[in-house]
PDB file of C-alpha atoms and ligand atoms in Angstrom:
ATOM      1  CA  MET H   1     -20.265  -4.754  16.500  1.00 98.00           C
ATOM      2  CA  ARG H   2     -19.777  -2.732  13.292  1.00 98.00           C
ATOM      3  CA  VAL H   3     -16.403  -2.441  11.987  1.00 98.00           C
ATOM      4  CA  LEU H   4     -15.108  -0.029   9.434  1.00 98.00           C
ATOM      5  CA  LEU H   5     -11.912  -1.363   7.686  1.00 98.00           C
ATOM      6  CA  LEU H   6     -10.189   1.024   5.440  1.00 98.00           C
ATOM      7  CA  GLY H   7      -8.634  -1.227   2.831  1.00 97.00           C
ATOM      8  CA  GLY H   8      -6.762  -1.330  -0.464  1.00 94.00           C
ATOM      9  CA  THR H   9      -3.807  -3.797   1.079  1.00 95.00           C
ATOM     10  CA  ALA H  10      -3.241  -7.374   1.489  1.00 95.00           C
ATOM     11  CA  GLU H  11      -3.457  -6.763   5.248  1.00 97.00           C
ATOM     12  CA  ALA H  12      -7.090  -5.361   4.696  1.00 98.00           C
ATOM     13  CA  SER H  13      -8.029  -8.425   2.868  1.00 97.00           C
ATOM     14  CA  ALA H  14      -6.590 -10.910   5.493  1.00 98.00           C
ATOM     15  CA  ILE H  15      -8.767  -8.913   8.398  1.00 98.00           C
ATOM     16  CA  ALA H  16     -11.803  -9.314   6.082  1.00 98.00           C
ATOM     17  CA  ARG H  17     -11.068 -13.118   5.742  1.00 98.00           C
ATOM     18  CA  GLY H  18     -10.491 -13.301   9.483  1.00 98.00           C
ATOM     19  CA  LEU H  19     -13.914 -11.623  10.350  1.00 98.00           C
ATOM     20  CA  ALA H  20     -15.946 -13.197   7.780  1.00 97.00           C
ATOM     21  CA  GLY H  21     -18.580 -15.445   9.254  1.00 91.00           C
ATOM     22  CA  ASP H  22     -17.789 -14.353  12.786  1.00 97.00           C
ATOM     23  CA  ALA H  23     -21.253 -13.432  13.831  1.00 97.00           C
ATOM     24  CA  ARG H  24     -20.011 -10.868  16.680  1.00 97.00           C
ATOM     25  CA  PHE H  25     -18.629  -8.382  13.645  1.00 98.00           C
ATOM     26  CA  ALA H  26     -20.592  -6.626  10.835  1.00 98.00           C
ATOM     27  CA  VAL H  27     -17.759  -5.359   8.654  1.00 98.00           C
ATOM     28  CA  THR H  28     -17.460  -3.041   5.933  1.00 98.00           C
ATOM     29  CA  LEU H  29     -14.321  -2.718   3.739  1.00 98.00           C
ATOM     30  CA  SER H  30     -13.712   0.590   2.202  1.00 98.00           C
ATOM     31  CA  TYR H  31     -11.820   1.117  -1.077  1.00 97.00           C
ATOM     32  CA  ALA H  32     -10.680   4.481  -2.498  1.00 97.00           C
ATOM     33  CA  GLY H  33     -11.930   3.378  -5.738  1.00 94.00           C
ATOM     34  CA  ARG H  34      -8.723   3.691  -7.529  1.00 91.00           C
ATOM     35  CA  THR H  35      -8.489   0.423  -9.168  1.00 89.00           C
ATOM     36  CA  ARG H  36     -10.628  -0.781 -11.903  1.00 88.00           C
ATOM     37  CA  ALA H  37     -11.273  -4.457 -10.531  1.00 87.00           C
ATOM     38  CA  PRO H  38     -10.754  -4.544  -6.700  1.00 90.00           C
ATOM     39  CA  MET H  39     -10.488  -7.890  -5.164  1.00 89.00           C
ATOM     40  CA  VAL H  40     -13.492  -9.823  -4.344  1.00 92.00           C
ATOM     41  CA  GLN H  41     -14.182 -10.022  -0.610  1.00 96.00           C
ATOM     42  CA  PRO H  42     -16.011 -12.074   1.699  1.00 97.00           C
ATOM     43  CA  VAL H  43     -17.439  -8.934   3.668  1.00 98.00           C
ATOM     44  CA  ALA H  44     -19.465  -5.965   2.538  1.00 98.00           C
ATOM     45  CA  THR H  45     -17.721  -3.390   0.535  1.00 97.00           C
ATOM     46  CA  ARG H  46     -18.140   0.133  -0.329  1.00 98.00           C
ATOM     47  CA  SER H  47     -16.002   2.507  -2.814  1.00 97.00           C
ATOM     48  CA  GLY H  48     -14.918   6.035  -2.840  1.00 97.00           C
ATOM     49  CA  GLY H  49     -13.833   8.829  -0.569  1.00 98.00           C
ATOM     50  CA  PHE H  50     -15.873  10.062   2.571  1.00 98.00           C
ATOM     51  CA  GLY H  51     -15.379  13.752   1.930  1.00 98.00           C
ATOM     52  CA  GLY H  52     -12.513  14.384   4.069  1.00 98.00           C
ATOM     53  CA  VAL H  53     -12.384  14.353   8.015  1.00 98.00           C
ATOM     54  CA  ALA H  54     -15.970  15.738   8.135  1.00 98.00           C
ATOM     55  CA  GLY H  55     -17.490  13.205   5.800  1.00 98.00           C
ATOM     56  CA  LEU H  56     -15.886  10.525   7.682  1.00 98.00           C
ATOM     57  CA  VAL H  57     -17.201  11.864  11.006  1.00 98.00           C
ATOM     58  CA  ASP H  58     -20.670  11.656   9.745  1.00 98.00           C
ATOM     59  CA  TYR H  59     -20.097   8.138   8.225  1.00 98.00           C
ATOM     60  CA  LEU H  60     -18.846   6.840  11.611  1.00 98.00           C
ATOM     61  CA  ARG H  61     -21.998   8.287  13.380  1.00 98.00           C
ATOM     62  CA  HIS H  62     -24.712   7.690  10.738  1.00 98.00           C
ATOM     63  CA  GLU H  63     -23.321   3.868  10.383  1.00 98.00           C
ATOM     64  CA  GLY H  64     -23.058   3.308  14.028  1.00 98.00           C
ATOM     65  CA  VAL H  65     -19.495   2.293  13.797  1.00 98.00           C
ATOM     66  CA  ASP H  66     -18.088   0.772  16.711  1.00 98.00           C
ATOM     67  CA  ALA H  67     -14.346   0.268  15.740  1.00 98.00           C
ATOM     68  CA  LEU H  68     -12.177   1.493  12.782  1.00 98.00           C
ATOM     69  CA  VAL H  69      -9.390  -0.476  11.490  1.00 98.00           C
ATOM     70  CA  ASP H  70      -7.144   1.684   9.278  1.00 98.00           C
ATOM     71  CA  ALA H  71      -5.327  -0.935   6.981  1.00 98.00           C
ATOM     72  CA  THR H  72      -4.603   1.546   4.273  1.00 98.00           C
ATOM     73  CA  HIS H  73      -1.263   1.371   2.550  1.00 97.00           C
ATOM     74  CA  PRO H  74       1.779   2.878   4.331  1.00 97.00           C
ATOM     75  CA  PHE H  75       1.878   5.633   1.632  1.00 97.00           C
ATOM     76  CA  ALA H  76      -1.862   6.489   1.896  1.00 97.00           C
ATOM     77  CA  ALA H  77      -0.892   9.364   4.400  1.00 97.00           C
ATOM     78  CA  ARG H  78      -3.972  11.502   3.954  1.00 98.00           C
ATOM     79  CA  MET H  79      -6.306   8.907   4.821  1.00 98.00           C
ATOM     80  CA  LYS H  80      -4.460   7.745   7.729  1.00 98.00           C
ATOM     81  CA  ALA H  81      -4.528  11.259   9.212  1.00 98.00           C
ATOM     82  CA  ASN H  82      -8.281  11.598   8.261  1.00 98.00           C
ATOM     83  CA  ALA H  83      -9.134   8.182   9.948  1.00 98.00           C
ATOM     84  CA  ALA H  84      -7.059   9.409  13.198  1.00 98.00           C
ATOM     85  CA  ASN H  85      -8.902  12.803  13.242  1.00 98.00           C
ATOM     86  CA  ALA H  86     -12.380  11.637  12.471  1.00 98.00           C
ATOM     87  CA  ALA H  87     -12.097   8.498  15.041  1.00 98.00           C
ATOM     88  CA  ALA H  88     -11.189  10.818  17.622  1.00 98.00           C
ATOM     89  CA  GLN H  89     -14.053  13.440  16.782  1.00 98.00           C
ATOM     90  CA  ALA H  90     -16.523  10.652  16.702  1.00 98.00           C
ATOM     91  CA  GLY H  91     -15.133   8.947  19.652  1.00 98.00           C
ATOM     92  CA  VAL H  92     -14.615   5.553  17.791  1.00 98.00           C
ATOM     93  CA  PRO H  93     -11.743   3.382  18.842  1.00 98.00           C
ATOM     94  CA  ARG H  94      -9.149   3.295  16.101  1.00 98.00           C
ATOM     95  CA  LEU H  95      -6.339   1.049  15.133  1.00 98.00           C
ATOM     96  CA  ALA H  96      -3.743   1.326  12.425  1.00 98.00           C
ATOM     97  CA  VAL H  97      -2.021  -1.486  10.610  1.00 98.00           C
ATOM     98  CA  LEU H  98       1.372  -0.650   9.387  1.00 98.00           C
ATOM     99  CA  ARG H  99       3.562  -3.470   7.952  1.00 97.00           C
ATOM    100  CA  PRO H 100       7.082  -3.214   8.911  1.00 96.00           C
ATOM    101  CA  PRO H 101       9.320  -1.690   6.623  1.00 94.00           C
ATOM    102  CA  TRP H 102      11.983  -3.498   4.474  1.00 96.00           C
ATOM    103  CA  VAL H 103      15.557  -3.447   6.007  1.00 93.00           C
ATOM    104  CA  ALA H 104      18.673  -3.725   3.862  1.00 93.00           C
ATOM    105  CA  GLY H 105      20.761  -6.510   4.217  1.00 91.00           C
ATOM    106  CA  PRO H 106      24.155  -7.617   3.167  1.00 90.00           C
ATOM    107  CA  GLY H 107      24.785  -6.991  -0.632  1.00 87.00           C
ATOM    108  CA  ASP H 108      21.989  -4.337  -0.855  1.00 96.00           C
ATOM    109  CA  ASP H 109      22.683  -1.182  -2.643  1.00 97.00           C
ATOM    110  CA  TRP H 110      19.937   1.198  -1.656  1.00 98.00           C
ATOM    111  CA  THR H 111      19.599   4.844  -2.098  1.00 98.00           C
ATOM    112  CA  LEU H 112      16.901   6.366   0.380  1.00 97.00           C
ATOM    113  CA  VAL H 113      15.364   9.385  -0.962  1.00 98.00           C
ATOM    114  CA  PRO H 114      12.419  11.587   0.550  1.00 98.00           C
ATOM    115  CA  GLY H 115      10.072  11.712  -2.577  1.00 97.00           C
ATOM    116  CA  MET H 116       9.595  11.154  -6.039  1.00 98.00           C
ATOM    117  CA  ALA H 117      11.491  14.161  -7.482  1.00 98.00           C
ATOM    118  CA  GLN H 118      14.512  13.056  -5.493  1.00 98.00           C
ATOM    119  CA  ALA H 119      14.159   9.437  -6.795  1.00 98.00           C
ATOM    120  CA  ALA H 120      14.217  10.798 -10.295  1.00 98.00           C
ATOM    121  CA  ALA H 121      17.380  12.812  -9.668  1.00 98.00           C
ATOM    122  CA  ALA H 122      19.012   9.661  -8.010  1.00 98.00           C
ATOM    123  CA  LEU H 123      18.841   7.896 -11.362  1.00 98.00           C
ATOM    124  CA  GLY H 124      21.526  10.419 -12.844  1.00 97.00           C
ATOM    125  CA  LEU H 125      22.137  11.408 -16.302  1.00 97.00           C
ATOM    126  CA  VAL H 126      23.489   8.347 -17.992  1.00 97.00           C
ATOM    127  CA  PRO H 127      20.650   6.392 -19.571  1.00 98.00           C
ATOM    128  CA  ARG H 128      19.514   3.321 -17.791  1.00 98.00           C
ATOM    129  CA  CYS H 129      16.783   0.766 -18.007  1.00 98.00           C
ATOM    130  CA  VAL H 130      14.728   1.431 -14.768  1.00 98.00           C
ATOM    131  CA  LEU H 131      12.104  -0.737 -13.118  1.00 98.00           C
ATOM    132  CA  LEU H 132       9.445   1.740 -11.470  1.00 98.00           C
ATOM    133  CA  THR H 133       7.102   0.236  -9.156  1.00 97.00           C
ATOM    134  CA  VAL H 134       5.825   3.359  -7.505  1.00 97.00           C
ATOM    135  CA  GLY H 135       2.546   3.306  -8.424  1.00 93.00           C
ATOM    136  CA  GLN H 136       0.396   4.704 -11.241  1.00 90.00           C
ATOM    137  CA  GLN H 137      -0.122   8.163  -9.532  1.00 90.00           C
ATOM    138  CA  ASP H 138       3.485   8.982  -8.972  1.00 93.00           C
ATOM    139  CA  LEU H 139       5.038   8.903 -12.460  1.00 97.00           C
ATOM    140  CA  ALA H 140       5.255  12.404 -13.421  1.00 96.00           C
ATOM    141  CA  ALA H 141       8.634  12.987 -12.031  1.00 97.00           C
ATOM    142  CA  PHE H 142      10.245  10.381 -14.472  1.00 98.00           C
ATOM    143  CA  GLY H 143      11.327  11.053 -17.783  1.00 97.00           C
ATOM    144  CA  PRO H 144      14.447  11.264 -20.191  1.00 97.00           C
ATOM    145  CA  PRO H 145      17.128  10.109 -20.462  1.00 97.00           C
ATOM    146  CA  HIS H 146      16.117   6.775 -18.978  1.00 98.00           C
ATOM    147  CA  ARG H 147      14.289   3.770 -20.384  1.00 97.00           C
ATOM    148  CA  TYR H 148      11.319   2.696 -17.805  1.00 98.00           C
ATOM    149  CA  VAL H 149       9.705  -0.710 -17.274  1.00 98.00           C
ATOM    150  CA  VAL H 150       6.785   0.484 -15.467  1.00 98.00           C
ATOM    151  CA  ARG H 151       4.408  -1.998 -13.486  1.00 97.00           C
ATOM    152  CA  SER H 152       1.253  -1.096 -11.653  1.00 95.00           C
ATOM    153  CA  VAL H 153      -2.267  -2.605 -10.917  1.00 93.00           C
ATOM    154  CA  ASP H 154      -3.991  -0.614 -13.729  1.00 94.00           C
ATOM    155  CA  PRO H 155      -2.143   0.784 -16.649  1.00 95.00           C
ATOM    156  CA  PRO H 156      -1.189   4.297 -15.750  1.00 96.00           C
ATOM    157  CA  ALA H 157      -2.929   7.313 -17.449  1.00 94.00           C
ATOM    158  CA  ARG H 158       0.450   9.020 -18.280  1.00 95.00           C
ATOM    159  CA  PRO H 159       3.472   6.821 -18.370  1.00 97.00           C
ATOM    160  CA  PRO H 160       6.839   8.292 -19.256  1.00 97.00           C
ATOM    161  CA  ALA H 161       7.515   8.449 -22.970  1.00 95.00           C
ATOM    162  CA  GLY H 162       8.432   5.046 -24.341  1.00 95.00           C
ATOM    163  CA  ALA H 163       7.749   3.056 -21.143  1.00 98.00           C
ATOM    164  CA  ILE H 164       7.160  -0.675 -21.327  1.00 98.00           C
ATOM    165  CA  VAL H 165       3.842  -0.927 -19.302  1.00 98.00           C
ATOM    166  CA  LEU H 166       3.284  -4.264 -17.125  1.00 97.00           C
ATOM    167  CA  THR H 167       0.003  -4.531 -15.240  1.00 95.00           C
ATOM    168  CA  GLY H 168      -0.261  -7.074 -12.271  1.00 92.00           C
ATOM    169  CA  ARG H 169      -1.258  -7.400  -8.549  1.00 90.00           C
ATOM    170  CA  GLY H 170       1.409  -8.539  -6.134  1.00 89.00           C
ATOM    171  CA  PRO H 171       2.757 -10.387  -4.383  1.00 90.00           C
ATOM    172  CA  PHE H 172       5.253 -11.449  -7.141  1.00 95.00           C
ATOM    173  CA  ASP H 173       7.625 -14.300  -6.399  1.00 95.00           C
ATOM    174  CA  PRO H 174      11.208 -13.971  -6.231  1.00 97.00           C
ATOM    175  CA  ALA H 175      12.026 -16.301  -9.234  1.00 97.00           C
ATOM    176  CA  SER H 176       9.750 -14.346 -11.755  1.00 97.00           C
ATOM    177  CA  GLU H 177      10.893 -11.083 -10.518  1.00 98.00           C
ATOM    178  CA  LEU H 178      14.389 -12.421 -11.345  1.00 98.00           C
ATOM    179  CA  ALA H 179      13.337 -13.429 -14.672  1.00 98.00           C
ATOM    180  CA  LEU H 180      11.545  -9.998 -15.158  1.00 98.00           C
ATOM    181  CA  LEU H 181      14.801  -8.038 -14.359  1.00 98.00           C
ATOM    182  CA  ARG H 182      16.867 -10.287 -16.581  1.00 98.00           C
ATOM    183  CA  HIS H 183      14.395 -10.187 -19.740  1.00 98.00           C
ATOM    184  CA  HIS H 184      14.341  -6.431 -19.461  1.00 98.00           C
ATOM    185  CA  ARG H 185      17.857  -6.080 -18.831  1.00 98.00           C
ATOM    186  CA  VAL H 186      16.845  -3.607 -15.941  1.00 98.00           C
ATOM    187  CA  GLU H 187      19.732  -1.860 -14.196  1.00 98.00           C
ATOM    188  CA  VAL H 188      18.288   0.085 -11.457  1.00 98.00           C
ATOM    189  CA  LEU H 189      14.613  -0.203  -9.470  1.00 98.00           C
ATOM    190  CA  VAL H 190      12.769   2.507  -8.190  1.00 98.00           C
ATOM    191  CA  THR H 191      10.229   1.592  -5.505  1.00 98.00           C
ATOM    192  CA  LYS H 192       8.234   3.216  -2.487  1.00 97.00           C
ATOM    193  CA  ALA H 193       9.553   1.603   0.897  1.00 97.00           C
ATOM    194  CA  SER H 194       6.107  -0.181   1.198  1.00 96.00           C
ATOM    195  CA  GLY H 195       7.498  -3.318   3.107  1.00 96.00           C
ATOM    196  CA  GLY H 196       5.671  -6.686   2.555  1.00 93.00           C
ATOM    197  CA  ALA H 197       6.460  -9.191  -0.237  1.00 89.00           C
ATOM    198  CA  ASP H 198      10.152  -8.388  -1.319  1.00 91.00           C
ATOM    199  CA  GLY H 199      10.783 -10.542  -4.183  1.00 96.00           C
ATOM    200  CA  LYS H 200      11.861  -7.810  -6.296  1.00 97.00           C
ATOM    201  CA  LEU H 201      14.632  -6.558  -3.771  1.00 97.00           C
ATOM    202  CA  TRP H 202      15.679 -10.301  -3.443  1.00 96.00           C
ATOM    203  CA  ALA H 203      16.132 -10.574  -7.459  1.00 97.00           C
ATOM    204  CA  ALA H 204      17.948  -7.034  -7.417  1.00 98.00           C
ATOM    205  CA  ARG H 205      20.195  -8.431  -4.684  1.00 96.00           C
ATOM    206  CA  MET H 206      20.846 -11.621  -6.600  1.00 96.00           C
ATOM    207  CA  LEU H 207      21.697  -9.566  -9.607  1.00 97.00           C
ATOM    208  CA  GLY H 208      23.795  -6.811  -7.715  1.00 97.00           C
ATOM    209  CA  LEU H 209      21.260  -3.990  -9.010  1.00 98.00           C
ATOM    210  CA  PRO H 210      20.929  -0.676  -7.126  1.00 98.00           C
ATOM    211  CA  VAL H 211      17.478   0.406  -5.583  1.00 98.00           C
ATOM    212  CA  VAL H 212      16.345   3.760  -5.173  1.00 98.00           C
ATOM    213  CA  MET H 213      13.892   3.731  -2.431  1.00 98.00           C
ATOM    214  CA  VAL H 214      11.245   6.344  -1.570  1.00 98.00           C
ATOM    215  CA  ALA H 215      10.990   6.744   2.250  1.00 97.00           C
ATOM    216  CA  ARG H 216       7.726   6.338   3.967  1.00 97.00           C
ATOM    217  CA  PRO H 217       5.528   9.378   5.026  1.00 97.00           C
ATOM    218  CA  PRO H 218       5.618   9.663   8.816  1.00 96.00           C
ATOM    219  CA  PRO H 219       3.295   7.114  10.617  1.00 95.00           C
ATOM    220  CA  PRO H 220      -0.367   7.969  12.236  1.00 95.00           C
ATOM    221  CA  ASP H 221      -0.539   8.887  15.779  1.00 93.00           C
ATOM    222  CA  GLY H 222      -2.090   6.332  18.211  1.00 95.00           C
ATOM    223  CA  PRO H 223      -2.065   2.378  18.188  1.00 97.00           C
ATOM    224  CA  ILE H 224      -0.381   0.632  15.634  1.00 98.00           C
ATOM    225  CA  VAL H 225       0.042  -3.262  14.793  1.00 98.00           C
ATOM    226  CA  PRO H 226       2.338  -4.847  12.141  1.00 98.00           C
ATOM    227  CA  ASP H 227      -0.190  -7.416  10.659  1.00 98.00           C
ATOM    228  CA  ALA H 228      -3.488  -8.700  10.231  1.00 98.00           C
ATOM    229  CA  ASP H 229      -3.360 -11.188  13.132  1.00 98.00           C
ATOM    230  CA  ALA H 230      -2.552  -8.576  15.562  1.00 98.00           C
ATOM    231  CA  ALA H 231      -5.452  -6.427  14.246  1.00 98.00           C
ATOM    232  CA  LEU H 232      -7.878  -9.239  14.492  1.00 98.00           C
ATOM    233  CA  ARG H 233      -6.767  -9.921  18.382  1.00 98.00           C
ATOM    234  CA  TRP H 234      -7.261  -6.210  18.887  1.00 98.00           C
ATOM    235  CA  LEU H 235     -11.023  -6.575  17.190  1.00 98.00           C
ATOM    236  CA  HIS H 236     -11.694  -9.584  19.383  1.00 98.00           C
ATOM    237  CA  GLY H 237     -10.752  -7.678  22.584  1.00 98.00           C
ATOM    238  CA  GLN H 238     -12.993  -4.710  21.643  1.00 98.00           C
ATOM    239  CA  ALA H 239     -15.880  -7.324  21.193  1.00 97.00           C
ATOM    240  CA  ALA H 240     -15.018  -8.799  24.583  1.00 97.00           C
ATOM    241  CA  CYS H 241     -15.030  -5.329  26.132  1.00 95.00           C
ATOM    242  CA  ARG H 242     -18.445  -4.606  24.594  1.00 93.00           C
ATOM    243  CA  GLY H 243     -19.650  -8.217  25.969  1.00 93.00           C
ATOM    244  CA  VAL H 244     -20.404  -9.253  22.321  1.00 91.00           C
TER     245      VAL H 244
HETATM  246  P1  LIG C   1      -4.427   8.854   0.245  1.00 59.97           P
HETATM  247  O1  LIG C   1      -3.673   9.991  -0.670  1.00 59.97           O
HETATM  248  O2  LIG C   1      -4.021   8.781   1.640  1.00 59.97           O
HETATM  249  O3  LIG C   1      -5.995   9.348   0.235  1.00 59.97           O
HETATM  250  C1  LIG C   1      -6.451  10.398  -0.608  1.00 59.97           C
HETATM  251  C2  LIG C   1      -8.060  10.193  -0.500  1.00 59.97           C
HETATM  252  O4  LIG C   1      -8.589   8.967  -1.044  1.00 59.97           O
HETATM  253  C3  LIG C   1      -8.510  10.281   1.076  1.00 59.97           C
HETATM  254  O5  LIG C   1      -8.581  11.417   1.600  1.00 59.97           O
HETATM  255  C4  LIG C   1      -9.872   9.706   0.851  1.00 59.97           C
HETATM  256  O6  LIG C   1     -10.812  10.481   0.399  1.00 59.97           O
HETATM  257  C5  LIG C   1      -9.647   8.776  -0.230  1.00 59.97           C
HETATM  258  N1  LIG C   1      -9.116   7.155   0.209  1.00 59.97           N
HETATM  259  C6  LIG C   1      -8.122   6.750   0.556  1.00 59.97           C
HETATM  260  N2  LIG C   1      -8.085   5.388   0.872  1.00 59.97           N
HETATM  261  C7  LIG C   1      -9.631   5.223   0.960  1.00 59.97           C
HETATM  262  C8  LIG C   1     -10.179   4.114   1.600  1.00 59.97           C
HETATM  263  N3  LIG C   1      -9.629   2.915   1.829  1.00 59.97           N
HETATM  264  N4  LIG C   1     -11.680   4.181   1.564  1.00 59.97           N
HETATM  265  C9  LIG C   1     -12.198   5.258   1.188  1.00 59.97           C
HETATM  266  N5  LIG C   1     -11.625   6.483   0.680  1.00 59.97           N
HETATM  267  C10 LIG C   1     -10.190   6.490   0.808  1.00 59.97           C
HETATM  268  O7  LIG C   1      -4.375   7.593  -0.632  1.00 59.97           O
HETATM  269  P2  LIG C   1      -3.749   7.097  -1.707  1.00 59.97           P
HETATM  270  O8  LIG C   1      -2.210   6.975  -1.527  1.00 59.97           O
HETATM  271  O9  LIG C   1      -4.363   7.759  -2.938  1.00 59.97           O
HETATM  272  O10 LIG C   1      -4.019   5.473  -1.772  1.00 59.97           O
HETATM  273  C11 LIG C   1      -5.515   5.208  -2.185  1.00 59.97           C
HETATM  274  C12 LIG C   1      -5.915   3.891  -1.757  1.00 59.97           C
HETATM  275  O11 LIG C   1      -4.964   2.849  -2.368  1.00 59.97           O
HETATM  276  C13 LIG C   1      -5.888   3.549  -0.102  1.00 59.97           C
HETATM  277  O12 LIG C   1      -6.821   2.861   0.238  1.00 59.97           O
HETATM  278  C14 LIG C   1      -4.490   2.859  -0.121  1.00 59.97           C
HETATM  279  O13 LIG C   1      -4.604   1.750   1.138  1.00 59.97           O
HETATM  280  C15 LIG C   1      -4.268   1.961  -1.535  1.00 59.97           C
HETATM  281  N6  LIG C   1      -2.789   1.972  -1.847  1.00 59.97           N
HETATM  282  C16 LIG C   1      -2.183   2.883  -1.970  1.00 59.97           C
HETATM  283  C17 LIG C   1      -0.831   2.836  -2.399  1.00 59.97           C
HETATM  284  C18 LIG C   1       0.093   3.995  -2.374  1.00 59.97           C
HETATM  285  O14 LIG C   1       1.404   3.652  -2.781  1.00 59.97           O
HETATM  286  N7  LIG C   1      -0.327   5.171  -1.885  1.00 59.97           N
HETATM  287  C19 LIG C   1      -0.502   1.450  -2.722  1.00 59.97           C
HETATM  288  C20 LIG C   1      -1.339   0.351  -2.682  1.00 59.97           C
HETATM  289  C21 LIG C   1      -2.477   0.543  -2.352  1.00 59.97           C
HETATM  290  P3  LIG C   1     -11.890  11.495   1.170  1.00 59.97           P
HETATM  291  O15 LIG C   1     -10.841  12.649   1.866  1.00 59.97           O
HETATM  292  O16 LIG C   1     -12.690  11.910   0.489  1.00 59.97           O
HETATM  293  O17 LIG C   1     -12.311  10.518   2.265  1.00 59.97           O
END
């Protein structure tokens, strides 16, 4: 059966690994095309937008897709909505993979904010050193009087003035996160409530640093599973239903 896997996440890569070599599945993993060097995958890949809901409906029909797995990032709200609408229109079963959000524990000093402008405002007016890990597209709200250490997969086109730019693809281990916070004398972190590997949050807790956390957009309608294993079980069930 033909599977379209919407990716750009560790979960999508894990699902691709789980399906590669399984003769029941012909998988295409789709990237938005934002990162310069996406991870090499053991399944076919495509890159670039579909052209909204209508374009994705056309794609699903033209390619004879039997199942759509939306394993995009929790903040990829537009793609998630498009996937839900297009799958419904094309009559294709769809599953969303949404990793559990982080939960604050003892010793955490988190401020939850609804968006980037509020995150910038939450930093206050006293200059501080900020570790900013919100992705390269969402930096416009951040500026003086703070000093920024920006980390993203590719270098951002317009980092805040004077920012130190670090590139790297997670997950990052807790010890190296601790070293990074100490090395740059970071005083506060700003992150999206992405979930997943939480090395920087552990390190912030160890150092007693506050975290400004940008809340997730609402989840999509329809069935949702928390991880790649559950998505693989769903796909195995879809294959069984089709007698594949
Ligand atoms: P978005 O705002 O929800 O999507 C914007 C548009 O990008 C979509 O309407 C679609 O274009 C295209 N698109 C998004 N994901 C796609 C995919 N997997 N395959 C093909 N086209 C895709 O998405 P975003 O927040 O910019 O994220 C872009 C990609 O980066 C996603 O694949 C996501 O998984 C990954 N990512 C995002 C974040 C984040 O913080 N947002 C973090 C890590 C990874 P059309 O309407 O033309 O189809």
